[in-house]
Amino acid sequence: MTSGSRKMLFTSESVTMGHPDKMADQISDGILDAYLTGDPYSRVAVETLLTTGLVVVAGEVTSKTRLTVQDLVDLIRSIIQEIGYTDPKSGFDYRSCGILSSIHGQSPDIAMGVDEGETKELGAGDQGIMFGHACRETKEFMPVPIALANRLVDGLTRLRARGKLPYLRPDGKTQVTVEYLGEKPVRIHTVVVSSHHNETVSTQQLRRDLMEHLILKTLPAKLIDSKTIYHINPTGRFEVGGPAGDTGVTGRKIIVDTYGGRGRHGGGAFSGKDPTKVDRSASYAARHVAKNVVAAGLADRCEIQLAYAIGVARPLSINVDTEGTGKIPDEKIESLIGQLWDLSPAAILKYYDLRRPIYKDTARYGHFGRTADHMTWERTERAEELRKAAGL
């Protein structure tokens, strides 16, 4: 971002649960949940690919849970049905799509560092860097563009699922461009909504309906003005969508999953990975720490970077960047984080209660900025303790 009074635009996108990449994420996380249900210590790394009429799942699993190929097929079909692909006319149907599965045991070389830790001190399941971000722009401590883009796709799905606009189909994308004056979001510059639909609705009717029932009822009126630009299904028709229109792959919407590009992403995707993989669990912890720093009043914006090595329990580094908004020096905040948080993989798993089947839901509408009870990393229960420790 920038400081002072300079105007700038920032854009974030989101996608519906029926977008093929998000379908892949949900299937991978649904399989993870199934293994965790029977064995909370399951190690899972599963990828999904979807294309016209076909779902392919592959990966490595170590678990006491025994799922047959038929169990997996039934699970995948139920997830696709839940997403909304129940009509063959949409080009993809949960009853008739082909499903291929190739899931096998985890590499013993990869498992070694983690296995030794189950009875001692759990080592990180991989090397990597993870980021967490928080800011004061919304009540969820999320940047405005991604928060609004997520609200729009949530609303789009609800309009379809509740039958308000029965011609809608599951696929869809949104994009919100926000104008900032310095660091303050002052207005919505542009809104883009593209929704999958059947052949019965005219483009004109769809545009009127989405403006009335979605955009104007979802976006805050104080950020909309006469100059706000709207693009609703800008190409006109969107009858061919979902896996029939585009191949979907797990982990291809990582910026949608996080901060819409405003906060950095470490590079590792989340979905299909059990929480011993720090790509996922440490990103959740970093978000929690950053959110508590901002909630405590130590900064208006905060980004946390963590780094890990496979088999090593403690983070190699912790870096704090408050982008010049800190009430105390960033290095002091780093010191307080080290005192108040145990960011070893074992402690993260325990503190956030991550060995539960909670992950399919995270693959919808972003992993951050939501208030669901199972998203323990969104709590701000450490803010007062942090504020007192900082002497504020």
mmCIF file of C-alpha atoms in Angstrom:
data_model
loop_
_atom_site.group_PDB
_atom_site.id
_atom_site.type_symbol
_atom_site.label_atom_id
_atom_site.label_comp_id
_atom_site.label_asym_id
_atom_site.label_seq_id
_atom_site.Cartn_x
_atom_site.Cartn_y
_atom_site.Cartn_z
ATOM 1 C CA MET A 1 0.000 0.000 0.000
ATOM 2 C CA THR A 2 0.993 3.639 0.113
ATOM 3 C CA SER A 3 1.028 6.461 2.563
ATOM 4 C CA GLY A 4 -0.041 10.066 2.456
ATOM 5 C CA SER A 5 -2.898 11.289 0.268
ATOM 6 C CA ARG A 6 -2.123 9.432 -2.956
ATOM 7 C CA LYS A 7 -5.071 7.725 -4.603
ATOM 8 C CA MET A 8 -4.638 4.122 -5.663
ATOM 9 C CA LEU A 9 -6.761 1.158 -6.745
ATOM 10 C CA PHE A 10 -6.529 -2.373 -5.374
ATOM 11 C CA THR A 11 -8.456 -5.357 -6.714
ATOM 12 C CA SER A 12 -9.251 -8.796 -5.302
ATOM 13 C CA GLU A 13 -11.258 -11.686 -6.723
ATOM 14 C CA SER A 14 -13.180 -14.603 -5.293
ATOM 15 C CA VAL A 15 -14.918 -17.660 -6.755
ATOM 16 C CA THR A 16 -17.992 -19.679 -5.844
ATOM 17 C CA MET A 17 -17.981 -23.193 -4.439
ATOM 18 C CA GLY A 18 -18.985 -24.403 -7.924
ATOM 19 C CA HIS A 19 -15.857 -23.030 -9.601
ATOM 20 C CA PRO A 20 -13.850 -26.062 -10.821
ATOM 21 C CA ASP A 21 -10.698 -25.163 -8.866
ATOM 22 C CA LYS A 22 -12.750 -24.700 -5.694
ATOM 23 C CA MET A 23 -14.550 -27.982 -6.366
ATOM 24 C CA ALA A 24 -11.139 -29.650 -6.425
ATOM 25 C CA ASP A 25 -10.244 -28.012 -3.107
ATOM 26 C CA GLN A 26 -13.488 -29.172 -1.500
ATOM 27 C CA ILE A 27 -13.065 -32.745 -2.701
ATOM 28 C CA SER A 28 -9.473 -32.875 -1.431
ATOM 29 C CA ASP A 29 -10.522 -31.441 1.929
ATOM 30 C CA GLY A 30 -13.586 -33.690 2.081
ATOM 31 C CA ILE A 31 -11.298 -36.701 1.721
ATOM 32 C CA LEU A 32 -9.030 -35.260 4.427
ATOM 33 C CA ASP A 33 -12.041 -34.868 6.740
ATOM 34 C CA ALA A 34 -13.095 -38.471 6.115
ATOM 35 C CA TYR A 35 -9.690 -39.772 7.190
ATOM 36 C CA LEU A 36 -9.533 -37.461 10.231
ATOM 37 C CA THR A 37 -13.002 -38.598 11.327
ATOM 38 C CA GLY A 38 -11.729 -42.120 11.906
ATOM 39 C CA ASP A 39 -8.164 -41.235 12.881
ATOM 40 C CA PRO A 40 -7.269 -37.708 14.030
ATOM 41 C CA TYR A 41 -3.587 -38.532 13.506
ATOM 42 C CA SER A 42 -4.055 -39.262 9.806
ATOM 43 C CA ARG A 43 -1.429 -37.927 7.419
ATOM 44 C CA VAL A 44 -3.035 -36.865 4.190
ATOM 45 C CA ALA A 45 -1.810 -35.190 1.019
ATOM 46 C CA VAL A 46 -4.472 -35.513 -1.676
ATOM 47 C CA GLU A 47 -4.855 -33.668 -4.972
ATOM 48 C CA THR A 48 -7.915 -33.513 -7.210
ATOM 49 C CA LEU A 49 -8.333 -32.769 -10.903
ATOM 50 C CA LEU A 50 -11.678 -32.220 -12.613
ATOM 51 C CA THR A 51 -12.549 -31.928 -16.264
ATOM 52 C CA THR A 52 -15.568 -32.635 -18.439
ATOM 53 C CA GLY A 53 -17.249 -35.726 -17.004
ATOM 54 C CA LEU A 54 -14.247 -36.828 -14.951
ATOM 55 C CA VAL A 55 -12.773 -36.526 -11.445
ATOM 56 C CA VAL A 56 -9.261 -37.795 -10.674
ATOM 57 C CA VAL A 57 -7.927 -37.978 -7.102
ATOM 58 C CA ALA A 58 -4.375 -38.954 -6.217
ATOM 59 C CA GLY A 59 -2.125 -38.658 -3.213
ATOM 60 C CA GLU A 60 -0.482 -40.173 -0.161
ATOM 61 C CA VAL A 61 -2.209 -41.211 3.053
ATOM 62 C CA THR A 62 -1.083 -42.803 6.309
ATOM 63 C CA SER A 63 -4.119 -43.518 8.475
ATOM 64 C CA LYS A 64 -5.891 -46.095 10.614
ATOM 65 C CA THR A 65 -9.050 -45.090 8.774
ATOM 66 C CA ARG A 66 -9.807 -47.553 6.017
ATOM 67 C CA LEU A 67 -11.621 -46.117 3.038
ATOM 68 C CA THR A 68 -12.346 -48.368 0.086
ATOM 69 C CA VAL A 69 -12.405 -47.105 -3.471
ATOM 70 C CA GLN A 70 -16.199 -47.236 -3.297
ATOM 71 C CA ASP A 71 -16.152 -45.189 -0.088
ATOM 72 C CA LEU A 72 -14.130 -42.530 -1.887
ATOM 73 C CA VAL A 73 -16.385 -42.607 -4.950
ATOM 74 C CA ASP A 74 -19.504 -42.201 -2.814
ATOM 75 C CA LEU A 75 -17.892 -39.374 -0.851
ATOM 76 C CA ILE A 76 -16.828 -37.505 -3.982
ATOM 77 C CA ARG A 77 -20.289 -37.828 -5.517
ATOM 78 C CA SER A 78 -21.913 -36.500 -2.349
ATOM 79 C CA ILE A 79 -19.619 -33.446 -2.328
ATOM 80 C CA ILE A 80 -20.374 -32.673 -5.975
ATOM 81 C CA GLN A 81 -24.088 -33.047 -5.235
ATOM 82 C CA GLU A 82 -23.791 -30.680 -2.266
ATOM 83 C CA ILE A 83 -21.994 -28.130 -4.428
ATOM 84 C CA GLY A 84 -24.958 -28.176 -6.789
ATOM 85 C CA TYR A 85 -24.062 -30.125 -9.915
ATOM 86 C CA THR A 86 -27.303 -32.133 -9.980
ATOM 87 C CA ASP A 87 -28.529 -31.352 -13.498
ATOM 88 C CA PRO A 88 -26.933 -33.094 -16.495
ATOM 89 C CA LYS A 89 -27.802 -30.047 -18.595
ATOM 90 C CA SER A 90 -25.157 -28.061 -16.689
ATOM 91 C CA GLY A 91 -22.477 -30.184 -18.383
ATOM 92 C CA PHE A 92 -21.387 -31.955 -15.177
ATOM 93 C CA ASP A 93 -23.478 -34.213 -12.948
ATOM 94 C CA TYR A 94 -22.618 -35.979 -9.681
ATOM 95 C CA ARG A 95 -24.386 -39.178 -10.750
ATOM 96 C CA SER A 96 -22.754 -39.713 -14.117
ATOM 97 C CA CYS A 97 -19.218 -38.294 -13.870
ATOM 98 C CA GLY A 98 -16.370 -40.787 -13.983
ATOM 99 C CA ILE A 99 -14.141 -41.039 -10.903
ATOM 100 C CA LEU A 100 -10.575 -42.355 -10.819
ATOM 101 C CA SER A 101 -8.664 -42.809 -7.553
ATOM 102 C CA SER A 102 -4.966 -43.426 -6.959
ATOM 103 C CA ILE A 103 -4.226 -42.984 -3.254
ATOM 104 C CA HIS A 104 -1.308 -44.813 -1.665
ATOM 105 C CA GLY A 105 0.925 -44.755 1.412
ATOM 106 C CA GLN A 106 3.062 -41.801 2.413
ATOM 107 C CA SER A 107 6.780 -41.815 1.682
ATOM 108 C CA PRO A 108 8.686 -43.050 4.750
ATOM 109 C CA ASP A 109 11.381 -40.440 4.098
ATOM 110 C CA ILE A 110 8.844 -37.623 4.379
ATOM 111 C CA ALA A 111 7.104 -39.200 7.357
ATOM 112 C CA MET A 112 10.299 -39.763 9.339
ATOM 113 C CA GLY A 113 10.677 -36.280 10.812
ATOM 114 C CA VAL A 114 7.024 -36.119 11.776
ATOM 115 C CA ASP A 115 6.732 -39.692 13.078
ATOM 116 C CA GLU A 116 9.612 -39.239 15.500
ATOM 117 C CA GLY A 117 7.849 -36.207 16.878
ATOM 118 C CA GLU A 118 4.585 -37.925 17.734
ATOM 119 C CA THR A 119 6.178 -39.326 20.890
ATOM 120 C CA LYS A 120 8.716 -36.521 21.334
ATOM 121 C CA GLU A 121 8.443 -33.079 19.758
ATOM 122 C CA LEU A 122 6.522 -32.986 16.513
ATOM 123 C CA GLY A 123 8.628 -31.850 13.579
ATOM 124 C CA ALA A 124 7.308 -29.742 10.721
ATOM 125 C CA GLY A 125 5.878 -31.837 7.892
ATOM 126 C CA ASP A 126 7.770 -29.811 5.307
ATOM 127 C CA GLN A 127 9.997 -26.806 4.855
ATOM 128 C CA GLY A 128 8.549 -23.505 3.766
ATOM 129 C CA ILE A 129 7.517 -19.962 4.570
ATOM 130 C CA MET A 130 4.054 -18.933 5.765
ATOM 131 C CA PHE A 131 2.404 -15.544 6.113
ATOM 132 C CA GLY A 132 -0.417 -14.166 8.214
ATOM 133 C CA HIS A 133 -2.034 -10.773 7.694
ATOM 134 C CA ALA A 134 -4.544 -8.554 9.475
ATOM 135 C CA CYS A 135 -5.679 -4.945 9.173
ATOM 136 C CA ARG A 136 -8.335 -2.588 10.508
ATOM 137 C CA GLU A 137 -10.192 -2.096 7.219
ATOM 138 C CA THR A 138 -13.137 -4.338 8.181
ATOM 139 C CA LYS A 139 -14.630 -5.807 11.336
ATOM 140 C CA GLU A 140 -13.137 -9.143 10.263
ATOM 141 C CA PHE A 141 -9.654 -7.527 10.207
ATOM 142 C CA MET A 142 -9.457 -8.267 6.483
ATOM 143 C CA PRO A 143 -8.685 -6.033 3.489
ATOM 144 C CA VAL A 144 -11.860 -4.541 2.012
ATOM 145 C CA PRO A 145 -11.473 -5.874 -1.575
ATOM 146 C CA ILE A 146 -11.264 -9.569 -0.663
ATOM 147 C CA ALA A 147 -13.861 -9.239 2.106
ATOM 148 C CA LEU A 148 -16.389 -7.809 -0.361
ATOM 149 C CA ALA A 149 -15.501 -10.259 -3.137
ATOM 150 C CA ASN A 150 -16.082 -13.139 -0.704
ATOM 151 C CA ARG A 151 -19.416 -11.696 0.421
ATOM 152 C CA LEU A 152 -20.546 -11.491 -3.192
ATOM 153 C CA VAL A 153 -19.774 -15.136 -3.990
ATOM 154 C CA ASP A 154 -21.449 -16.206 -0.744
ATOM 155 C CA GLY A 155 -24.523 -14.213 -1.733
ATOM 156 C CA LEU A 156 -24.458 -15.598 -5.264
ATOM 157 C CA THR A 157 -24.464 -19.152 -3.937
ATOM 158 C CA ARG A 158 -27.317 -18.388 -1.524
ATOM 159 C CA LEU A 159 -29.456 -16.926 -4.300
ATOM 160 C CA ARG A 160 -29.044 -20.155 -6.253
ATOM 161 C CA ALA A 161 -29.345 -22.611 -3.356
ATOM 162 C CA ARG A 162 -32.474 -20.968 -1.930
ATOM 163 C CA GLY A 163 -34.189 -20.819 -5.308
ATOM 164 C CA LYS A 164 -34.382 -17.024 -5.380
ATOM 165 C CA LEU A 165 -32.824 -17.006 -8.849
ATOM 166 C CA PRO A 166 -33.462 -20.602 -10.018
ATOM 167 C CA TYR A 167 -31.721 -20.141 -13.360
ATOM 168 C CA LEU A 168 -28.307 -19.779 -11.683
ATOM 169 C CA ARG A 169 -25.809 -22.639 -11.851
ATOM 170 C CA PRO A 170 -22.975 -23.317 -9.382
ATOM 171 C CA ASP A 171 -19.975 -21.721 -11.106
ATOM 172 C CA GLY A 172 -19.208 -18.036 -10.665
ATOM 173 C CA LYS A 173 -16.579 -15.383 -9.979
ATOM 174 C CA THR A 174 -16.524 -11.925 -8.443
ATOM 175 C CA GLN A 175 -13.999 -9.115 -8.390
ATOM 176 C CA VAL A 176 -13.969 -5.851 -6.451
ATOM 177 C CA THR A 177 -11.718 -2.860 -7.090
ATOM 178 C CA VAL A 178 -11.469 -0.425 -4.187
ATOM 179 C CA GLU A 179 -10.120 3.102 -4.353
ATOM 180 C CA TYR A 180 -7.855 4.097 -1.479
ATOM 181 C CA LEU A 181 -6.867 7.552 -0.353
ATOM 182 C CA GLY A 182 -3.554 6.867 1.293
ATOM 183 C CA GLU A 183 -4.311 3.822 3.453
ATOM 184 C CA LYS A 184 -8.051 4.445 3.762
ATOM 185 C CA PRO A 185 -10.581 2.671 1.516
ATOM 186 C CA VAL A 186 -12.905 5.455 0.345
ATOM 187 C CA ARG A 187 -15.068 3.983 -2.446
ATOM 188 C CA ILE A 188 -15.750 0.981 -4.619
ATOM 189 C CA HIS A 189 -14.403 1.734 -8.067
ATOM 190 C CA THR A 190 -15.470 -1.378 -10.021
ATOM 191 C CA VAL A 191 -17.497 -4.538 -9.398
ATOM 192 C CA VAL A 192 -17.336 -7.616 -11.622
ATOM 193 C CA VAL A 193 -19.765 -10.529 -11.252
ATOM 194 C CA SER A 194 -19.792 -13.470 -13.648
ATOM 195 C CA SER A 195 -22.388 -16.142 -12.932
ATOM 196 C CA HIS A 196 -23.007 -19.501 -14.560
ATOM 197 C CA HIS A 197 -26.663 -19.785 -15.692
ATOM 198 C CA ASN A 198 -29.020 -21.951 -17.699
ATOM 199 C CA GLU A 199 -30.289 -21.268 -21.209
ATOM 200 C CA THR A 200 -33.673 -19.848 -20.165
ATOM 201 C CA VAL A 201 -32.624 -16.464 -18.765
ATOM 202 C CA SER A 202 -31.790 -13.454 -20.895
ATOM 203 C CA THR A 203 -28.612 -11.532 -20.267
ATOM 204 C CA GLN A 204 -30.643 -8.420 -19.517
ATOM 205 C CA GLN A 205 -32.756 -10.184 -16.879
ATOM 206 C CA LEU A 206 -29.712 -11.750 -15.222
ATOM 207 C CA ARG A 207 -27.972 -8.384 -15.021
ATOM 208 C CA ARG A 208 -31.033 -6.709 -13.503
ATOM 209 C CA ASP A 209 -31.520 -9.506 -10.973
ATOM 210 C CA LEU A 210 -27.903 -9.645 -9.841
ATOM 211 C CA MET A 211 -27.763 -5.871 -9.442
ATOM 212 C CA GLU A 212 -30.963 -5.814 -7.389
ATOM 213 C CA HIS A 213 -30.690 -9.010 -5.352
ATOM 214 C CA LEU A 214 -26.927 -9.379 -4.995
ATOM 215 C CA ILE A 215 -24.793 -6.296 -5.530
ATOM 216 C CA LEU A 216 -26.969 -3.599 -3.961
ATOM 217 C CA LYS A 217 -27.917 -5.827 -1.034
ATOM 218 C CA THR A 218 -24.354 -7.000 -0.340
ATOM 219 C CA LEU A 219 -22.006 -4.068 -0.831
ATOM 220 C CA PRO A 220 -21.947 -1.237 1.734
ATOM 221 C CA ALA A 221 -23.874 1.756 0.395
ATOM 222 C CA LYS A 222 -21.365 4.187 1.881
ATOM 223 C CA LEU A 223 -18.687 2.895 -0.496
ATOM 224 C CA ILE A 224 -20.857 3.084 -3.640
ATOM 225 C CA ASP A 225 -21.347 6.271 -5.617
ATOM 226 C CA SER A 226 -22.574 7.381 -9.029
ATOM 227 C CA LYS A 227 -19.188 6.665 -10.577
ATOM 228 C CA THR A 228 -18.983 3.018 -9.453
ATOM 229 C CA ILE A 229 -18.613 0.754 -12.492
ATOM 230 C CA TYR A 230 -20.465 -2.567 -12.794
ATOM 231 C CA HIS A 231 -19.647 -5.465 -15.113
ATOM 232 C CA ILE A 232 -22.220 -8.258 -14.777
ATOM 233 C CA ASN A 233 -21.506 -11.248 -17.020
ATOM 234 C CA PRO A 234 -19.518 -8.892 -19.240
ATOM 235 C CA THR A 235 -19.137 -11.452 -22.053
ATOM 236 C CA GLY A 236 -22.920 -11.891 -22.206
ATOM 237 C CA ARG A 237 -23.582 -15.610 -21.879
ATOM 238 C CA PHE A 238 -22.089 -18.040 -19.328
ATOM 239 C CA GLU A 239 -24.041 -21.242 -20.033
ATOM 240 C CA VAL A 240 -21.020 -23.552 -20.187
ATOM 241 C CA GLY A 241 -19.294 -23.539 -16.821
ATOM 242 C CA GLY A 242 -17.869 -25.701 -14.073
ATOM 243 C CA PRO A 243 -15.636 -28.624 -15.079
ATOM 244 C CA ALA A 244 -17.358 -28.717 -18.479
ATOM 245 C CA GLY A 245 -15.910 -25.315 -19.241
ATOM 246 C CA ASP A 246 -12.590 -25.342 -17.436
ATOM 247 C CA THR A 247 -10.296 -27.866 -15.771
ATOM 248 C CA GLY A 248 -10.110 -27.626 -11.983
ATOM 249 C CA VAL A 249 -7.068 -28.460 -9.846
ATOM 250 C CA THR A 250 -6.466 -28.401 -6.093
ATOM 251 C CA GLY A 251 -4.484 -25.432 -4.808
ATOM 252 C CA ARG A 252 -4.907 -23.119 -7.771
ATOM 253 C CA LYS A 253 -6.825 -20.399 -5.928
ATOM 254 C CA ILE A 254 -4.405 -19.682 -3.070
ATOM 255 C CA ILE A 255 -4.864 -15.901 -3.250
ATOM 256 C CA VAL A 256 -8.643 -16.338 -3.057
ATOM 257 C CA ASP A 257 -8.009 -18.565 -0.031
ATOM 258 C CA THR A 258 -6.057 -15.877 1.808
ATOM 259 C CA TYR A 259 -6.009 -12.072 1.494
ATOM 260 C CA GLY A 260 -6.816 -11.374 -2.119
ATOM 261 C CA GLY A 261 -3.235 -10.409 -2.870
ATOM 262 C CA ARG A 262 -3.061 -7.747 -0.152
ATOM 263 C CA GLY A 263 -1.141 -9.956 2.269
ATOM 264 C CA ARG A 264 1.570 -12.175 0.890
ATOM 265 C CA HIS A 265 1.231 -15.933 0.434
ATOM 266 C CA GLY A 266 4.072 -18.289 1.218
ATOM 267 C CA GLY A 267 3.524 -20.417 -1.864
ATOM 268 C CA GLY A 268 2.065 -23.584 -0.355
ATOM 269 C CA ALA A 269 -1.603 -24.388 -0.922
ATOM 270 C CA PHE A 270 -3.850 -25.470 1.958
ATOM 271 C CA SER A 271 -6.471 -27.927 0.718
ATOM 272 C CA GLY A 272 -5.912 -31.666 0.834
ATOM 273 C CA LYS A 273 -3.149 -31.348 3.441
ATOM 274 C CA ASP A 274 -3.482 -32.574 7.013
ATOM 275 C CA PRO A 275 -2.501 -30.049 9.694
ATOM 276 C CA THR A 276 0.963 -31.500 10.338
ATOM 277 C CA LYS A 277 1.797 -29.741 7.069
ATOM 278 C CA VAL A 278 2.852 -26.273 8.180
ATOM 279 C CA ASP A 279 1.803 -24.876 4.796
ATOM 280 C CA ARG A 280 -1.648 -25.036 6.310
ATOM 281 C CA SER A 281 -1.406 -25.015 10.103
ATOM 282 C CA ALA A 282 1.329 -22.383 10.435
ATOM 283 C CA SER A 283 -0.526 -20.097 8.012
ATOM 284 C CA TYR A 284 -3.532 -20.348 10.315
ATOM 285 C CA ALA A 285 -1.346 -19.604 13.338
ATOM 286 C CA ALA A 286 0.286 -16.644 11.595
ATOM 287 C CA ARG A 287 -3.143 -15.203 10.778
ATOM 288 C CA HIS A 288 -4.172 -15.605 14.441
ATOM 289 C CA VAL A 289 -1.052 -13.846 15.698
ATOM 290 C CA ALA A 290 -1.384 -10.983 13.204
ATOM 291 C CA LYS A 291 -5.076 -10.550 14.005
ATOM 292 C CA ASN A 292 -4.388 -10.389 17.738
ATOM 293 C CA VAL A 293 -1.604 -7.836 17.206
ATOM 294 C CA VAL A 294 -4.051 -5.558 15.385
ATOM 295 C CA ALA A 295 -6.934 -6.263 17.787
ATOM 296 C CA ALA A 296 -4.620 -5.388 20.688
ATOM 297 C CA GLY A 297 -4.003 -1.965 19.156
ATOM 298 C CA LEU A 298 -0.299 -2.576 18.591
ATOM 299 C CA ALA A 299 -0.651 -1.734 14.894
ATOM 300 C CA ASP A 300 -3.233 -0.883 12.242
ATOM 301 C CA ARG A 301 -1.764 -3.475 9.875
ATOM 302 C CA CYS A 302 0.402 -6.472 10.587
ATOM 303 C CA GLU A 303 2.012 -9.188 8.532
ATOM 304 C CA ILE A 304 3.736 -12.157 10.157
ATOM 305 C CA GLN A 305 6.210 -14.407 8.363
ATOM 306 C CA LEU A 306 7.152 -17.814 9.774
ATOM 307 C CA ALA A 307 9.744 -20.224 8.367
ATOM 308 C CA TYR A 308 10.147 -23.949 9.061
ATOM 309 C CA ALA A 309 12.392 -26.868 8.100
ATOM 310 C CA ILE A 310 11.135 -30.429 7.674
ATOM 311 C CA GLY A 311 11.528 -32.449 10.858
ATOM 312 C CA VAL A 312 12.500 -29.368 12.913
ATOM 313 C CA ALA A 313 10.013 -28.415 15.611
ATOM 314 C CA ARG A 314 10.672 -24.725 16.153
ATOM 315 C CA PRO A 315 10.223 -22.021 13.509
ATOM 316 C CA LEU A 316 13.514 -20.968 11.988
ATOM 317 C CA SER A 317 12.438 -17.323 11.979
ATOM 318 C CA ILE A 318 9.622 -14.969 12.930
ATOM 319 C CA ASN A 319 9.334 -11.647 11.149
ATOM 320 C CA VAL A 320 6.855 -8.846 11.861
ATOM 321 C CA ASP A 321 6.046 -6.006 9.460
ATOM 322 C CA THR A 322 3.495 -3.426 10.584
ATOM 323 C CA GLU A 323 4.150 -1.226 7.534
ATOM 324 C CA GLY A 324 4.961 1.753 9.706
ATOM 325 C CA THR A 325 1.697 1.591 11.688
ATOM 326 C CA GLY A 326 3.119 -0.017 14.839
ATOM 327 C CA LYS A 327 2.631 1.698 18.197
ATOM 328 C CA ILE A 328 5.807 -0.023 19.378
ATOM 329 C CA PRO A 329 8.809 -1.182 17.282
ATOM 330 C CA ASP A 330 8.298 -4.270 15.125
ATOM 331 C CA GLU A 331 11.194 -6.051 16.834
ATOM 332 C CA LYS A 332 9.456 -5.544 20.182
ATOM 333 C CA ILE A 333 6.311 -7.160 18.763
ATOM 334 C CA GLU A 334 8.434 -10.072 17.513
ATOM 335 C CA SER A 335 9.801 -10.505 21.033
ATOM 336 C CA LEU A 336 6.299 -10.475 22.551
ATOM 337 C CA ILE A 337 5.088 -13.068 20.034
ATOM 338 C CA GLY A 338 7.985 -15.324 20.990
ATOM 339 C CA GLN A 339 7.010 -14.974 24.659
ATOM 340 C CA LEU A 340 3.257 -15.503 24.264
ATOM 341 C CA TRP A 341 2.971 -18.037 21.449
ATOM 342 C CA ASP A 342 4.484 -21.469 21.056
ATOM 343 C CA LEU A 343 4.622 -21.780 17.273
ATOM 344 C CA SER A 344 5.983 -25.307 17.120
ATOM 345 C CA PRO A 345 3.824 -27.639 14.997
ATOM 346 C CA ALA A 346 2.708 -29.678 18.041
ATOM 347 C CA ALA A 347 1.627 -26.568 19.932
ATOM 348 C CA ILE A 348 -0.208 -25.200 16.892
ATOM 349 C CA LEU A 349 -2.115 -28.459 16.447
ATOM 350 C CA LYS A 350 -3.152 -28.475 20.091
ATOM 351 C CA TYR A 351 -3.928 -24.783 20.599
ATOM 352 C CA TYR A 352 -6.111 -24.456 17.508
ATOM 353 C CA ASP A 353 -7.548 -27.997 17.824
ATOM 354 C CA LEU A 354 -6.689 -28.826 14.239
ATOM 355 C CA ARG A 355 -6.938 -32.626 14.281
ATOM 356 C CA ARG A 356 -10.654 -32.426 13.541
ATOM 357 C CA PRO A 357 -12.673 -32.925 10.329
ATOM 358 C CA ILE A 358 -13.247 -29.199 9.773
ATOM 359 C CA TYR A 359 -11.572 -28.583 6.461
ATOM 360 C CA LYS A 360 -14.095 -28.984 3.642
ATOM 361 C CA ASP A 361 -15.846 -25.819 4.816
ATOM 362 C CA THR A 362 -12.589 -23.844 4.741
ATOM 363 C CA ALA A 363 -12.388 -24.467 0.991
ATOM 364 C CA ARG A 364 -15.380 -22.165 0.464
ATOM 365 C CA TYR A 365 -15.220 -18.355 0.598
ATOM 366 C CA GLY A 366 -11.717 -18.128 2.023
ATOM 367 C CA HIS A 367 -9.878 -19.522 5.030
ATOM 368 C CA PHE A 368 -9.748 -16.182 6.838
ATOM 369 C CA GLY A 369 -12.120 -13.427 7.915
ATOM 370 C CA ARG A 370 -14.998 -15.742 8.810
ATOM 371 C CA THR A 371 -16.678 -16.255 12.175
ATOM 372 C CA ALA A 372 -17.367 -19.999 12.132
ATOM 373 C CA ASP A 373 -16.693 -21.564 15.536
ATOM 374 C CA HIS A 374 -14.358 -24.204 14.129
ATOM 375 C CA MET A 375 -12.083 -21.529 12.650
ATOM 376 C CA THR A 376 -10.215 -21.157 15.918
ATOM 377 C CA TRP A 377 -7.453 -19.111 14.301
ATOM 378 C CA GLU A 378 -9.924 -16.232 13.892
ATOM 379 C CA ARG A 379 -10.285 -15.681 17.642
ATOM 380 C CA THR A 380 -8.829 -12.571 19.304
ATOM 381 C CA GLU A 381 -8.616 -13.976 22.834
ATOM 382 C CA ARG A 382 -4.930 -13.064 23.206
ATOM 383 C CA ALA A 383 -5.375 -9.373 22.388
ATOM 384 C CA GLU A 384 -5.736 -8.131 25.980
ATOM 385 C CA GLU A 385 -2.789 -10.196 27.183
ATOM 386 C CA LEU A 386 -0.706 -8.881 24.308
ATOM 387 C CA ARG A 387 -1.745 -5.302 24.989
ATOM 388 C CA LYS A 388 -0.749 -5.576 28.660
ATOM 389 C CA ALA A 389 2.560 -7.224 27.792
ATOM 390 C CA ALA A 390 3.290 -4.320 25.423
ATOM 391 C CA GLY A 391 2.533 -1.809 28.189
ATOM 392 C CA LEU A 392 -0.318 -0.151 26.279
#
